[in-house]
PDB file of C-alpha atoms in Angstrom:
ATOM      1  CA  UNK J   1     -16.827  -4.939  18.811  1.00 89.00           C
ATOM      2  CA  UNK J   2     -14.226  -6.193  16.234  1.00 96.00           C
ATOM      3  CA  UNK J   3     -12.335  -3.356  14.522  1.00 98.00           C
ATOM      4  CA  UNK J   4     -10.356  -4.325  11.413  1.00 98.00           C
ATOM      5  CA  UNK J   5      -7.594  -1.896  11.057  1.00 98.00           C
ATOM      6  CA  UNK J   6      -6.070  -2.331   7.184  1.00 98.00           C
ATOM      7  CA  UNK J   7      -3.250   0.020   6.382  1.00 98.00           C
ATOM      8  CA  UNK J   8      -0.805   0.545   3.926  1.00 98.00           C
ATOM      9  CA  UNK J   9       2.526   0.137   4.532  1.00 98.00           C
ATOM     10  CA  UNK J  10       5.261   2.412   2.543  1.00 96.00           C
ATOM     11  CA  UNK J  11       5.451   6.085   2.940  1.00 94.00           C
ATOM     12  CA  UNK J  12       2.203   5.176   5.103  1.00 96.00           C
ATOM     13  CA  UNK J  13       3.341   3.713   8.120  1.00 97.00           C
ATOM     14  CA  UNK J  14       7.465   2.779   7.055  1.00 97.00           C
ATOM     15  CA  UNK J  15       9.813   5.019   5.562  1.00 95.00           C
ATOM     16  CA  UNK J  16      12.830   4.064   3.483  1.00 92.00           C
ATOM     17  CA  UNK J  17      16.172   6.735   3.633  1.00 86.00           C
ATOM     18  CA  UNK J  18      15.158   8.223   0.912  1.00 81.00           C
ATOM     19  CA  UNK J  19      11.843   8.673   2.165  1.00 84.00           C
ATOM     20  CA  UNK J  20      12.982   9.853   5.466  1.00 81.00           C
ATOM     21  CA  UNK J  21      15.434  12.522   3.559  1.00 66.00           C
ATOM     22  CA  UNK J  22      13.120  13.867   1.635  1.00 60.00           C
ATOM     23  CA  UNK J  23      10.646  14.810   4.835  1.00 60.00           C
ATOM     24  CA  UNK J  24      12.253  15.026   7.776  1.00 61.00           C
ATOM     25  CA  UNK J  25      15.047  17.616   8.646  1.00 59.00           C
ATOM     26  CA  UNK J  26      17.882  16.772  10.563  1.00 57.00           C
ATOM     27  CA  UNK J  27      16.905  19.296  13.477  1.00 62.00           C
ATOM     28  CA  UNK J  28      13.576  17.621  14.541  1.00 69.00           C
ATOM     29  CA  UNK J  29      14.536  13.828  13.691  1.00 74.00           C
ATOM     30  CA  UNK J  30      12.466  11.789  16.232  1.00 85.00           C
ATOM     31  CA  UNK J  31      14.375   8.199  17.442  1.00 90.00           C
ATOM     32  CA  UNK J  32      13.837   5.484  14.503  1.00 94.00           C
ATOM     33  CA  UNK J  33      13.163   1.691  14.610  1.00 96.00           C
ATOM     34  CA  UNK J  34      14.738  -0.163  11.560  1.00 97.00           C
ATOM     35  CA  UNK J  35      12.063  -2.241  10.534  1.00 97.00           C
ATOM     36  CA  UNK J  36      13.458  -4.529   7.172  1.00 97.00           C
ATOM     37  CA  UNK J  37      16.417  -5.244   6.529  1.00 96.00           C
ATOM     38  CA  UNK J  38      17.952  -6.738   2.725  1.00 94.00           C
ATOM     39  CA  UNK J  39      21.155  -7.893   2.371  1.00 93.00           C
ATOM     40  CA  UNK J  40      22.363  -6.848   5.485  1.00 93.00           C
ATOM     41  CA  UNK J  41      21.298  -3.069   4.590  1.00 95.00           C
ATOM     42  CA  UNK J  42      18.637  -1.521   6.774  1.00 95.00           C
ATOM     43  CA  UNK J  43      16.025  -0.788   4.481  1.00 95.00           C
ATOM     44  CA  UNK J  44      12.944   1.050   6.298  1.00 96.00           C
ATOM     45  CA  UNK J  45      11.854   2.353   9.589  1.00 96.00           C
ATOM     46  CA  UNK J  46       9.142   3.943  11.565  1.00 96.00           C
ATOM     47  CA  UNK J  47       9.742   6.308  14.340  1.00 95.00           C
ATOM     48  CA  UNK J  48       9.654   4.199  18.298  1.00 96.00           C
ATOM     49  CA  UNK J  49       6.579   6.154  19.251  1.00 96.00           C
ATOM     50  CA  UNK J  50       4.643   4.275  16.206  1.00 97.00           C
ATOM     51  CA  UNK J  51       6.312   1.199  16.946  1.00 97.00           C
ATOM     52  CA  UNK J  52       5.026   1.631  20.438  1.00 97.00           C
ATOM     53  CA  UNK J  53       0.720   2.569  19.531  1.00 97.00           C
ATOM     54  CA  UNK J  54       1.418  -0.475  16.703  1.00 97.00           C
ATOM     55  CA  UNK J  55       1.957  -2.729  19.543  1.00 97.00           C
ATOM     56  CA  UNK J  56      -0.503  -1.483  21.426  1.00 97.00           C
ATOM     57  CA  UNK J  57      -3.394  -1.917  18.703  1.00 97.00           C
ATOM     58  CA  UNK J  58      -2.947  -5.358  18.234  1.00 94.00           C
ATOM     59  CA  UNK J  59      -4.720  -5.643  21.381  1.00 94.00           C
ATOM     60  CA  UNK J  60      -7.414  -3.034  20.135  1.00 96.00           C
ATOM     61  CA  UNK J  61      -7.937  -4.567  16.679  1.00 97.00           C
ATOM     62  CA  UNK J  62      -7.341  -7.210  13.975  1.00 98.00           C
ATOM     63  CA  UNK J  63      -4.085  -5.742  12.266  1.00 98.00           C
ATOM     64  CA  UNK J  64      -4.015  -6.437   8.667  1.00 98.00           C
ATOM     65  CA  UNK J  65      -1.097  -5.267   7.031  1.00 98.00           C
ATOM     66  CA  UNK J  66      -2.069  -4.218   2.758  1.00 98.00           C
ATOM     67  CA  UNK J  67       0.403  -3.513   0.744  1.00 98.00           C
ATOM     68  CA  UNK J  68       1.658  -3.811  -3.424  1.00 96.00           C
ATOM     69  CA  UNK J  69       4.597  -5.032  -2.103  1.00 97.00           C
ATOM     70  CA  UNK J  70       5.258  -8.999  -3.660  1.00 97.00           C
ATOM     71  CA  UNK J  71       4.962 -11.878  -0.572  1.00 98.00           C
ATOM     72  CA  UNK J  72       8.751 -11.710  -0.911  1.00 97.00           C
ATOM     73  CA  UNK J  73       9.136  -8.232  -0.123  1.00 97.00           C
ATOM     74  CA  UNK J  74       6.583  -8.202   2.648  1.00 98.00           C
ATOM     75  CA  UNK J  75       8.381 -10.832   4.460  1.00 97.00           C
ATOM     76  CA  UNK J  76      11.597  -8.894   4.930  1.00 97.00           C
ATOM     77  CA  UNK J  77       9.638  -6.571   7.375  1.00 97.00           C
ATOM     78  CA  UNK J  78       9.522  -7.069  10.996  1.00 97.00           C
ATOM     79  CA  UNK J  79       7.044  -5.431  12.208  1.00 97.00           C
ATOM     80  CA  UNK J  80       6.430  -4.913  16.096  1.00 96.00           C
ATOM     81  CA  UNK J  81       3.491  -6.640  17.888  1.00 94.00           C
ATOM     82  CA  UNK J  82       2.352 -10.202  17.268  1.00 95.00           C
ATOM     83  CA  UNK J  83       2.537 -11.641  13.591  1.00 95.00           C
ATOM     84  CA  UNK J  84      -0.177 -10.601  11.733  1.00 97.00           C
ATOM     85  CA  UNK J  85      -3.252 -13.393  11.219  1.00 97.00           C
ATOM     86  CA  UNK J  86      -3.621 -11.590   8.010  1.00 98.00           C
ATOM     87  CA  UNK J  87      -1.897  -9.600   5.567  1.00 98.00           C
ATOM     88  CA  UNK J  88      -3.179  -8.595   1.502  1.00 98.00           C
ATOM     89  CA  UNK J  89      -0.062  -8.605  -0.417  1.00 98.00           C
ATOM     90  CA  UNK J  90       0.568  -7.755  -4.115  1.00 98.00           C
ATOM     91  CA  UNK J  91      -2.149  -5.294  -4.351  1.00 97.00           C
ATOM     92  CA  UNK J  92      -4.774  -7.540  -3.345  1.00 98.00           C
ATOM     93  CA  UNK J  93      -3.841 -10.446  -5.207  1.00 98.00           C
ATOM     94  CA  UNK J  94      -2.480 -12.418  -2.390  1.00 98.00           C
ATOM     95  CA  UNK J  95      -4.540 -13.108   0.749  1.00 98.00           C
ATOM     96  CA  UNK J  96      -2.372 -14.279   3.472  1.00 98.00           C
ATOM     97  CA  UNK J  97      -3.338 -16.155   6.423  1.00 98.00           C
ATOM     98  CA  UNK J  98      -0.735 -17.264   8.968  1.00 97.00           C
ATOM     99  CA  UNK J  99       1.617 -16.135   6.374  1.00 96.00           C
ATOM    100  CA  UNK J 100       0.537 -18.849   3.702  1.00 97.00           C
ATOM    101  CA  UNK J 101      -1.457 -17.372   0.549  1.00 98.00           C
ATOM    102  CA  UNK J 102      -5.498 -18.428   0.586  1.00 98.00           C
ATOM    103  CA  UNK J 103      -5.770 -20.219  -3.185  1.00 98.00           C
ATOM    104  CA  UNK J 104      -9.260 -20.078  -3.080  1.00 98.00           C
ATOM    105  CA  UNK J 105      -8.664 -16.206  -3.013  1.00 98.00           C
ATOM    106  CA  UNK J 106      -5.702 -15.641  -5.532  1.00 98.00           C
ATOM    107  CA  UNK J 107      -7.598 -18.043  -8.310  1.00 98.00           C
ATOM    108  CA  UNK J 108     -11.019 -15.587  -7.743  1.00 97.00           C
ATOM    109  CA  UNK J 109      -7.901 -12.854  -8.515  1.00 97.00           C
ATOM    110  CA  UNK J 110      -6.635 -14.312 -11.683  1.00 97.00           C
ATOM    111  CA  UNK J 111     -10.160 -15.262 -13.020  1.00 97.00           C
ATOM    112  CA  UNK J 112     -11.182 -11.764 -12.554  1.00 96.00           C
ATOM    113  CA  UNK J 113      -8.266 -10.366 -14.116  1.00 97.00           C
ATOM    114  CA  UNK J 114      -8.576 -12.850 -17.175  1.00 96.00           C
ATOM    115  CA  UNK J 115     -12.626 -11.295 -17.596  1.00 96.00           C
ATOM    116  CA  UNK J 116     -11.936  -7.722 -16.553  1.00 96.00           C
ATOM    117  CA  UNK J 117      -8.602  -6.592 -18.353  1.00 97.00           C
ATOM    118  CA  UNK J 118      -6.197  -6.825 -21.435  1.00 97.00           C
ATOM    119  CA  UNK J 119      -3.531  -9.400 -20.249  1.00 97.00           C
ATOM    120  CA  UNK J 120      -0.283  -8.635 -18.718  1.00 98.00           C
ATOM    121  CA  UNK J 121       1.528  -9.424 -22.021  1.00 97.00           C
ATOM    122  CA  UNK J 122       0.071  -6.452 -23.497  1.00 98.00           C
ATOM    123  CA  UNK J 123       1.268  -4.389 -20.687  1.00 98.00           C
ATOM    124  CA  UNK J 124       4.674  -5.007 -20.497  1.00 98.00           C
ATOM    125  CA  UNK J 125       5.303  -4.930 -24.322  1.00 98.00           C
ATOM    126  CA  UNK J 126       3.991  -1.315 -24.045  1.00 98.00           C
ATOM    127  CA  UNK J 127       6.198  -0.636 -21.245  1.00 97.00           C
ATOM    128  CA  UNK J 128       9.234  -2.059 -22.396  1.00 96.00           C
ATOM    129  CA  UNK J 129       8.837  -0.275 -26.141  1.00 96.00           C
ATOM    130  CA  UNK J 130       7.565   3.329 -24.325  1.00 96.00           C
ATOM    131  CA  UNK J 131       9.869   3.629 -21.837  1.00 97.00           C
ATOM    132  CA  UNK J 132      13.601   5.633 -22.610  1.00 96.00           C
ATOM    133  CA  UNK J 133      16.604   4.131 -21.351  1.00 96.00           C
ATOM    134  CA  UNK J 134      18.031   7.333 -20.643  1.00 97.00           C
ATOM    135  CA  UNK J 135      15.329   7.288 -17.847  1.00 97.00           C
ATOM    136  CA  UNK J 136      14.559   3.654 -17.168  1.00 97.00           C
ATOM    137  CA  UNK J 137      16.691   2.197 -14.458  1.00 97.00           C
ATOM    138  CA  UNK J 138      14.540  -1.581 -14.121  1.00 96.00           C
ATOM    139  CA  UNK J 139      11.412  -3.122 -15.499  1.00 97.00           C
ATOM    140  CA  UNK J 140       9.583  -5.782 -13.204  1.00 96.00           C
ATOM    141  CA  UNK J 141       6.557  -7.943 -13.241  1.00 97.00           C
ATOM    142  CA  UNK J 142       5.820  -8.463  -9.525  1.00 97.00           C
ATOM    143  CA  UNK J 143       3.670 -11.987  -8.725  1.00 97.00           C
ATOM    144  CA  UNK J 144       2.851 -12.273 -12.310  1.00 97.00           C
ATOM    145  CA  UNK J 145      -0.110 -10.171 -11.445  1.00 98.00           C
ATOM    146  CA  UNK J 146       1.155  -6.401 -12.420  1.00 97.00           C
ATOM    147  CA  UNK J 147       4.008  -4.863 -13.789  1.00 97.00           C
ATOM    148  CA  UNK J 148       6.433  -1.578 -12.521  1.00 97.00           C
ATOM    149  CA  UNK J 149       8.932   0.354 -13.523  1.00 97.00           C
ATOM    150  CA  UNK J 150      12.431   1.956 -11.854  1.00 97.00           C
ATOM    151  CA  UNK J 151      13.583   5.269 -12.480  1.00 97.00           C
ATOM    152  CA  UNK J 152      15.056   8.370 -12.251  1.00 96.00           C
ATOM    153  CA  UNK J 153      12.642  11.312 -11.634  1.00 93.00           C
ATOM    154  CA  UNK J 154      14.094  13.914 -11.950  1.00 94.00           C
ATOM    155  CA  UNK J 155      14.684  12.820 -16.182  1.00 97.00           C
ATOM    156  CA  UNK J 156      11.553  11.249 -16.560  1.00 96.00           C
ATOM    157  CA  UNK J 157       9.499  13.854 -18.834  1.00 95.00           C
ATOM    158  CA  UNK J 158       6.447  15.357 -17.184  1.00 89.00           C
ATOM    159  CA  UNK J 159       3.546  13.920 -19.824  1.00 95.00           C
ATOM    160  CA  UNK J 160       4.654  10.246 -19.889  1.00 97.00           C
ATOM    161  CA  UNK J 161       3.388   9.160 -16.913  1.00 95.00           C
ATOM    162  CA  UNK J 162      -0.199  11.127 -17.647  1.00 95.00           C
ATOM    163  CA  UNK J 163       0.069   9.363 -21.162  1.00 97.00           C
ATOM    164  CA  UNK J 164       0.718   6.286 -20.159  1.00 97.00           C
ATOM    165  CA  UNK J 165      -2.586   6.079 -17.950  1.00 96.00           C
ATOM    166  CA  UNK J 166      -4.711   6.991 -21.013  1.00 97.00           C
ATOM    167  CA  UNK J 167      -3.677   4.270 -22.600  1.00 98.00           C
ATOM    168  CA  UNK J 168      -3.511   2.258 -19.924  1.00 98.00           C
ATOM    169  CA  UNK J 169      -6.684   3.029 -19.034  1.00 97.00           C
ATOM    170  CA  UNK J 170      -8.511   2.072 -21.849  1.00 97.00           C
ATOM    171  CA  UNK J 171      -7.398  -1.382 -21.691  1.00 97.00           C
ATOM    172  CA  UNK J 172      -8.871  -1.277 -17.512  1.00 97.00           C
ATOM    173  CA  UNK J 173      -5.337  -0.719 -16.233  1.00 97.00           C
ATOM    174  CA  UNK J 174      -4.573   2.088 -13.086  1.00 95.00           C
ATOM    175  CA  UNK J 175      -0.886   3.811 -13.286  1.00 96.00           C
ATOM    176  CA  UNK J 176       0.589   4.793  -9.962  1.00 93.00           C
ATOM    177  CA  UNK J 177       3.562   7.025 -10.050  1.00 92.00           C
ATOM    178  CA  UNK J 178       5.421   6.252  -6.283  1.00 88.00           C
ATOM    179  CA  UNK J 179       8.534   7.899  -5.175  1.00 85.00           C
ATOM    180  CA  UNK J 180      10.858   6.289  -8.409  1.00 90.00           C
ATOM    181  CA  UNK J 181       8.373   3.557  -9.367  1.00 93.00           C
ATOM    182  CA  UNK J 182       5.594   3.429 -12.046  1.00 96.00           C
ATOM    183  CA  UNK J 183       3.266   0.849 -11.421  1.00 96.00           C
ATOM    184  CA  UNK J 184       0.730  -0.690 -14.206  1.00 97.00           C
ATOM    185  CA  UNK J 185      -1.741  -2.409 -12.352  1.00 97.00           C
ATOM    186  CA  UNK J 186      -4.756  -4.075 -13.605  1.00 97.00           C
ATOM    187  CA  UNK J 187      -8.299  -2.249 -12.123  1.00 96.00           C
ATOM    188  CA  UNK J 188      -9.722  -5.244 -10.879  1.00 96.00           C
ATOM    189  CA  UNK J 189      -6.573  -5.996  -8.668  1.00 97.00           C
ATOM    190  CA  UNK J 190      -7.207  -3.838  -5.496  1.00 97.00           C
ATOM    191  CA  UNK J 191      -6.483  -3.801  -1.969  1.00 98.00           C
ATOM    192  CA  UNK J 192     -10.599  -2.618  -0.765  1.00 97.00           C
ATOM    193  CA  UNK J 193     -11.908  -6.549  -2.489  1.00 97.00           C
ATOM    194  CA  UNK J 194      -9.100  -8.175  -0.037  1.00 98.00           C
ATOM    195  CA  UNK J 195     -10.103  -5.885   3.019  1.00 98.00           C
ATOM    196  CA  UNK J 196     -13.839  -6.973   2.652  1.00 98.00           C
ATOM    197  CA  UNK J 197     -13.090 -10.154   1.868  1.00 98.00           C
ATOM    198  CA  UNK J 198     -11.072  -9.998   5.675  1.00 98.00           C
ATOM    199  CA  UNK J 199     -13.886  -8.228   6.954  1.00 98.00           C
ATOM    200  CA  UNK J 200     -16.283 -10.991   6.537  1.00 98.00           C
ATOM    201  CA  UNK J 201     -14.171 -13.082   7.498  1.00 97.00           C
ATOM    202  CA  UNK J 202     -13.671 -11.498  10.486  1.00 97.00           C
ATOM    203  CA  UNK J 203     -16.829 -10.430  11.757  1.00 97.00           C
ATOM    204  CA  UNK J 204     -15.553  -6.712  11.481  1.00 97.00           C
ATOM    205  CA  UNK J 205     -17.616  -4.242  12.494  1.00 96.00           C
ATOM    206  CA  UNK J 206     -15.617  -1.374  12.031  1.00 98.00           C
ATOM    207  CA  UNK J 207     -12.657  -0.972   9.466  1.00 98.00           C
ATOM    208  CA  UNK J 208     -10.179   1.793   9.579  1.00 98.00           C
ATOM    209  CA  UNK J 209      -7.165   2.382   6.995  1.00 98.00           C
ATOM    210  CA  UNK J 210      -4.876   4.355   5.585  1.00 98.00           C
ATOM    211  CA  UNK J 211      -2.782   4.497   2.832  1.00 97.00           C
ATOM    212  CA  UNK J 212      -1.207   7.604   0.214  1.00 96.00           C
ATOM    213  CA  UNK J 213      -1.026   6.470  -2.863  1.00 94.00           C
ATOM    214  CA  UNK J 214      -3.882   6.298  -5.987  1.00 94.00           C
ATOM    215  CA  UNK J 215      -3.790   2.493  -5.235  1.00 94.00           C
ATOM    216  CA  UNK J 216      -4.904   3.266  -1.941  1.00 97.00           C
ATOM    217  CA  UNK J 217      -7.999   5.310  -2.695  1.00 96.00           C
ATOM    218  CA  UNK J 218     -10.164   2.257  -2.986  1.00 96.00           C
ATOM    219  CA  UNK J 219      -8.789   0.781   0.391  1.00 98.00           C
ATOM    220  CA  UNK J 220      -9.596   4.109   2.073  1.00 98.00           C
ATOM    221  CA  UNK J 221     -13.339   4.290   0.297  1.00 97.00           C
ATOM    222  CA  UNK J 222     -13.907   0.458   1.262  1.00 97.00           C
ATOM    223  CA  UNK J 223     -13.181   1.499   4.979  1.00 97.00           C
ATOM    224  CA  UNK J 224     -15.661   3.031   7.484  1.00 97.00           C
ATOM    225  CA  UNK J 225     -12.852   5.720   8.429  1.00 97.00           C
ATOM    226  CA  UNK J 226      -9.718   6.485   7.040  1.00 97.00           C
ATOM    227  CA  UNK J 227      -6.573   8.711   6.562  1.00 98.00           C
ATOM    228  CA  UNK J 228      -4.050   9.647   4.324  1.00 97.00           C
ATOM    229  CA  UNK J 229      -0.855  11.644   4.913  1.00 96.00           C
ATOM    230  CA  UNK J 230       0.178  15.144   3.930  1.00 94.00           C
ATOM    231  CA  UNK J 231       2.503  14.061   1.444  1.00 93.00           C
ATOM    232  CA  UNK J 232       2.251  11.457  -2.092  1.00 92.00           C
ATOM    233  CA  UNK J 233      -0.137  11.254  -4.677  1.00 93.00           C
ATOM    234  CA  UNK J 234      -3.367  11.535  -2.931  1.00 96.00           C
ATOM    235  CA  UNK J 235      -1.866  14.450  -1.381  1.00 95.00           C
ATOM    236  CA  UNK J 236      -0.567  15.856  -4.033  1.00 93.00           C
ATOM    237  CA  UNK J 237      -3.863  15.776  -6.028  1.00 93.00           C
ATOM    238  CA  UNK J 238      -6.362  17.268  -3.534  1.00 94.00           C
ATOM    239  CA  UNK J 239      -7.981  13.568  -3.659  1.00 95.00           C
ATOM    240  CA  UNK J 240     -10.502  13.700  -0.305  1.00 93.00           C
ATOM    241  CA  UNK J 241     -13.740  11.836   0.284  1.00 96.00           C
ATOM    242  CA  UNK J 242     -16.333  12.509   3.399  1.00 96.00           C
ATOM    243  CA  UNK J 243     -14.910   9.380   5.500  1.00 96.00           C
ATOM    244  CA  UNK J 244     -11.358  10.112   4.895  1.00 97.00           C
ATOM    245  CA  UNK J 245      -8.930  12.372   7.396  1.00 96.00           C
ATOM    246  CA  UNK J 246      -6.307  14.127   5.848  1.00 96.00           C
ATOM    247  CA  UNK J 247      -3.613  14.641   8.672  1.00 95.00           C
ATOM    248  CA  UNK J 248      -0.822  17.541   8.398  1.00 93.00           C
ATOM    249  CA  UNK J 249       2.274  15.773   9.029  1.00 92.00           C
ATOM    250  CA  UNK J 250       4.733  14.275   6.286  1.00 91.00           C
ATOM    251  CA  UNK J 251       6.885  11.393   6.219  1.00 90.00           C
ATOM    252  CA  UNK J 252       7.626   9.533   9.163  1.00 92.00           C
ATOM    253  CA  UNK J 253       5.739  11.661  11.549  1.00 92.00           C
ATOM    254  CA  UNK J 254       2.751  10.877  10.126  1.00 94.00           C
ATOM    255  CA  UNK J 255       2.981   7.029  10.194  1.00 95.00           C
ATOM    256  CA  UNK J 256       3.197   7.758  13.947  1.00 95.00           C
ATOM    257  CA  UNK J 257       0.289  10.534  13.644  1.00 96.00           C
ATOM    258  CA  UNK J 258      -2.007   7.791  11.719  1.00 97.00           C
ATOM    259  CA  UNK J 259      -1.021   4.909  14.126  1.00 97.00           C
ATOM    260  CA  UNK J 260      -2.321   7.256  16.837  1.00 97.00           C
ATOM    261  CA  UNK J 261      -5.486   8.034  15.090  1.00 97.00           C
ATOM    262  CA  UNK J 262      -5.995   4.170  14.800  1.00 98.00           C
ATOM    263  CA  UNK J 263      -5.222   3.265  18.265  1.00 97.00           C
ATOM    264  CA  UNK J 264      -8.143   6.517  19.194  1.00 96.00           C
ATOM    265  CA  UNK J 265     -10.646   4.965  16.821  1.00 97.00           C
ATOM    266  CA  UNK J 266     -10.602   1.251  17.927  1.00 96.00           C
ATOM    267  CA  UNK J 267     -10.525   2.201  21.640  1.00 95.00           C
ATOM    268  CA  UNK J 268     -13.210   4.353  20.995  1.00 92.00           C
ATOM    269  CA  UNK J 269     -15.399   2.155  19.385  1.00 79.00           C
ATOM    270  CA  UNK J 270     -18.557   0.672  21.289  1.00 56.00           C
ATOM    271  CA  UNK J 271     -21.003  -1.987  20.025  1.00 43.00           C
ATOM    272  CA  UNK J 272     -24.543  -0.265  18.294  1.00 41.00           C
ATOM    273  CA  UNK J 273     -27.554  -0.675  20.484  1.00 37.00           C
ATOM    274  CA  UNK J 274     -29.469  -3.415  19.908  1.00 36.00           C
ATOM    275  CA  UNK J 275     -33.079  -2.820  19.419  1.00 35.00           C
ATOM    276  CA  UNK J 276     -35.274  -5.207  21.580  1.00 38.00           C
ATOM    277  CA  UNK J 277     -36.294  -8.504  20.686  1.00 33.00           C
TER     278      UNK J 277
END
């Protein structure tokens, strides 16, 4: 049986310091693995007992990596176990195969995007003209696909974020509020389209994921099984669904709990009886 195991990858299954600060006390702190590195600063990590069952499921399943994260900024990671054969980058808009992008995919992407949703223009004009500088640390368009925002949380007023996805969302755009980044990202951009598309691909008969954020929801309904961690904004919004696990643990422990619960699943899976010819 082919399992396709799609997950996604910050505050899912890596951690940056700031991440790892803000769940993990000092007295319990399990042995990390520094997993990207940028400009010669060690960027994120998973615990060695995750980087351990990751190995070990590349063996079990078809590894596919999903993430928001630009091609660029999913390259800096180094994950354990064999390169993955595929990874969805940018949200879904990138399809990677042997690490080179599938064009065929990205232009069904953009010609979506062009039908579906006001252009990105739009978007960032809003953003630029909404946002405060006394909040606003850095405003990016990532892959010329979506758009986010940098900043500082703790001055950002409560409303704008909820404000911003009204109007956002009349013009069939999804706000994601992660750690300090806003992200504006069109609706039809999503990681679930990129996991099917795999799927099929693949032959997959079973797909598992994971993720924590709002831009995960759709890659955790287009699974067969799935999990999300006790913290972020699934969490933090009571969002649930029948085929979805919601595991206790927070931060970095719970990238090694999920890992586990994928590793289970795929070794537990058998092939359907067949009825007779």
């Amino acid at each position: 049986m082919t399992v396709l195991v799609a997950s996604d990858l910050d505050r899912t299954l890596i951690y940056s310091a700031g991440a790892l600060a803000l769940t993990m006390p000092d007295a319990r702190a399990p042995r990390l693995l520094c997993v990207e590195v940028h400009e010669a600063r060690p960027l994120s990590f998973m615990t060695e007992t995750a980087a351990a069952l990751l190995t070990e499921l590349a063996d079990a399943a078809v590894f596919v990596p999903t993430t928001t994260r630009t091609r660029t900024q999913y390259n800096r990671i180094n994950l354990p176990g064999p390169p993955a054969r595929y990874a969805i980058c940018a949200n879904g808009g990138h399809l990677l195969v042997d690490g080179v992008t599938d064009r065929d995919w990205h232009a069904s992407v953009q010609a979506r995007l062009a039908d579906e949703c006001a252009p990105l223009a739009e978007i960032t004009d809003h953003l630029r003209r909404a946002s405060d500088p006394v909040w606003l640390r850095k405003q990016r368009v990532a892959e010329d696909l979506f758009a986010y925002l940098v900043v500082e949380r703790e001055l950002l007023p409560e409303e704008w974020v909820g404000e911003l996805a009204g109007w956002a969302g009349e013009r069939g755009w999804t706000v994601s509020l992660q750690g300090r980044k806003i992200y504006a990202v069109p609706q039809p951009l999503t990681k679930g389209a990129a996991v099917r598309e795999v799927a099929r691909r693949t032959g997959a008969e079973l797909t598992l994921a994971a993720g924590d954020s709002h831009l995960d929801a759709d890659l955790l309904l287009a699974a067969d099984r799935g999990w999300r961690p006790g913290h972020g904004e699934l969490a933090d919004s009571g969002w649930g669904a029948p085929t979805v696990g919601a595991v206790a643990e927070r931060g970095v422990l719970a990238g090694e709990r999920i890992t586990r619960e994928f590793l289970r699943a795929a070794r537990g899976a058998v092939v359907p009886a067949r009825l007779p010819a």
